[in-house]
Coordinates of C-alpha atoms in Angstrom, one line a residue:
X72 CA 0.0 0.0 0.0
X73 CA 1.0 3.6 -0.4
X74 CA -0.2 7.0 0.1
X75 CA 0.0 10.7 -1.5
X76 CA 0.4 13.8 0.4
X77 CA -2.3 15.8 -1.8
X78 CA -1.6 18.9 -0.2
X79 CA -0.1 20.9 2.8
X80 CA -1.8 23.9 3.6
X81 CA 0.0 26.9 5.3
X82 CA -0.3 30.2 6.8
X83 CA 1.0 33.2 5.4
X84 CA 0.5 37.0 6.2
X85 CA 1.9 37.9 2.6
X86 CA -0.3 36.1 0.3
X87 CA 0.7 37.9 -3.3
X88 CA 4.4 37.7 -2.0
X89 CA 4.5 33.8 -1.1
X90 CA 2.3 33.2 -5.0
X91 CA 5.2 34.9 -6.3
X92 CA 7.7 33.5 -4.9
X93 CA 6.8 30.1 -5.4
X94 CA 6.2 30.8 -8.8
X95 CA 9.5 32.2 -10.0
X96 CA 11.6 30.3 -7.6
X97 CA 10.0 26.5 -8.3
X98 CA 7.7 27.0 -11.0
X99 CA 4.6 26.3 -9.0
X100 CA 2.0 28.6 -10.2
X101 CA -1.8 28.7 -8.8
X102 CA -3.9 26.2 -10.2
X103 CA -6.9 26.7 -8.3
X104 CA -8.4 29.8 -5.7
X105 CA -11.4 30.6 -3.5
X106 CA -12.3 33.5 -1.3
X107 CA -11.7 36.9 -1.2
X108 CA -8.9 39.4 0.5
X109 CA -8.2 39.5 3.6
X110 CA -9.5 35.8 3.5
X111 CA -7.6 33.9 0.1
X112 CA -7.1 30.3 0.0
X113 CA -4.5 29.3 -3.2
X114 CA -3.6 25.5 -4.5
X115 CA -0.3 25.9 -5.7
X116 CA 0.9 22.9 -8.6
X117 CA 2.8 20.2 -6.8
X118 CA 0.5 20.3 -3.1
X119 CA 1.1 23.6 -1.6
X120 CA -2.1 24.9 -0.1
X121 CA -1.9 29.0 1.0
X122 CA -4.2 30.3 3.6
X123 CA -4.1 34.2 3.8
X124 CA -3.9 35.1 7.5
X125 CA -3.1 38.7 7.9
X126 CA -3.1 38.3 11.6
X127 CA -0.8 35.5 11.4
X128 CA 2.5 36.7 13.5
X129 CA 5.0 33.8 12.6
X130 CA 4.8 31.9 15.7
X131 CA 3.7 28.4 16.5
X132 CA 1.2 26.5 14.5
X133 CA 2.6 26.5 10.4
X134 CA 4.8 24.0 10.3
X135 CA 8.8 22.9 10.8
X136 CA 9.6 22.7 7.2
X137 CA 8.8 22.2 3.3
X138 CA 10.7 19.7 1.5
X139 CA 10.4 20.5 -2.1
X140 CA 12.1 18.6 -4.9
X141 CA 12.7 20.1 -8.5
X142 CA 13.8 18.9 -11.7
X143 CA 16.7 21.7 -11.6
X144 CA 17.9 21.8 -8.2
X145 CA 21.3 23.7 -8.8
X146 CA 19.5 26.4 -10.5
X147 CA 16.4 26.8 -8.0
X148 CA 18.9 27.2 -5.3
X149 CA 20.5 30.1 -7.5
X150 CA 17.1 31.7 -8.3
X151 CA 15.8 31.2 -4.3
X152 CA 19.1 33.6 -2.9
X153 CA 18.1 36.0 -5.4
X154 CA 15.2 37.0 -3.9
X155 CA 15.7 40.0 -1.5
X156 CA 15.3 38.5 2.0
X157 CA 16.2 34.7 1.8
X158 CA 18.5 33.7 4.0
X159 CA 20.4 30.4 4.7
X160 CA 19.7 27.9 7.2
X161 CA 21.5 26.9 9.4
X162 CA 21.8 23.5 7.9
X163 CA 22.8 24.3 4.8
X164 CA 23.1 25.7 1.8
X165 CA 20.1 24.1 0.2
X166 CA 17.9 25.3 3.2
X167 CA 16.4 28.6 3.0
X168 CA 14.7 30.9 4.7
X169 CA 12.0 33.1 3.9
X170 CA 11.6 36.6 5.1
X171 CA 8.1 35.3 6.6
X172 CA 10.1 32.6 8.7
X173 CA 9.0 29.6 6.4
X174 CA 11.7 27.3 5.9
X175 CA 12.1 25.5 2.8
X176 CA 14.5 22.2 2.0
X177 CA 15.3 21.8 -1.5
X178 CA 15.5 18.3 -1.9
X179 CA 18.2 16.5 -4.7
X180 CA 16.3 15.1 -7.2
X181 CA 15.5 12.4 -9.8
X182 CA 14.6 14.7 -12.3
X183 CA 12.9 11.9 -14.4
X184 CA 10.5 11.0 -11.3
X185 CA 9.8 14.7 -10.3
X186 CA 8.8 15.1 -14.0
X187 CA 6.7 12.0 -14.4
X188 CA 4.6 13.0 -11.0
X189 CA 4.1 16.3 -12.6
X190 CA 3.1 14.9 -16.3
X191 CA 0.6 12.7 -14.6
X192 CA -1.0 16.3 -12.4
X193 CA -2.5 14.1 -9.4
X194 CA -4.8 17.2 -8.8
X195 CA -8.0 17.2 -10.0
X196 CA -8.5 19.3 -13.4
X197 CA -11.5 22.4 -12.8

């Protein structure tokens, strides 16, 4: 037997900046939205679920980290430090840090698998 994490869902005071982020950094663009401002829920491709929480202060209650593998690993670690405000973590370069505290792993691939699970889109189409 096995099983597929669908989606994570996560809070975020920045909605617009975390959509654009994951977009230019990893190539995960919306594929599916509800609600309106100050309220937005976003499916990102690949299982990222955003929850707009203006209130949300960066505290407890998000998560520890994301794990997210691409096809081109070198070059989304390039593009992910160009973006004013990432940091590195502590353990290591292919850990990041958002400006809004997320933490992000970026996972060493098999480009072939990462493609085939995104060729086959798991998600539901609208």
């Amino acid at each position: 037997m096995a099983s597929y994490l669908e989606h994570m869902a996560l809070k975020v005071a920045d909605l617009d900046w975390h959509i654009q982020f994951f977009e230019e950094v990893f190539n995960m663009p919306v594929r599916m939205s509800l609600g309106e401002a100050p309220h937005r829920k976003v499916w990102l491709h690949a299982g990222l679920q955003l929850n707009e929480d203006t209130e949300f202060q960066n505290v407890e209650g998000r998560a520890d980290h994301l794990g997210i593998m691409p096809t081109d690993y070198e070059e989304t670690i390039e593009r992910a430090y160009q973006v004013e405000g990432v940091t590195e973590h502590p353990m290591g370069h292919n850990w990041i840090i958002l400006p809004s505290g997320m933490v992000i792993e970026i996972v060493k691939p098999n480009p072939q698998v990462v493609q085939d699970i995104i060729d086959m889109k798991p998600w539901p189409e609208e």
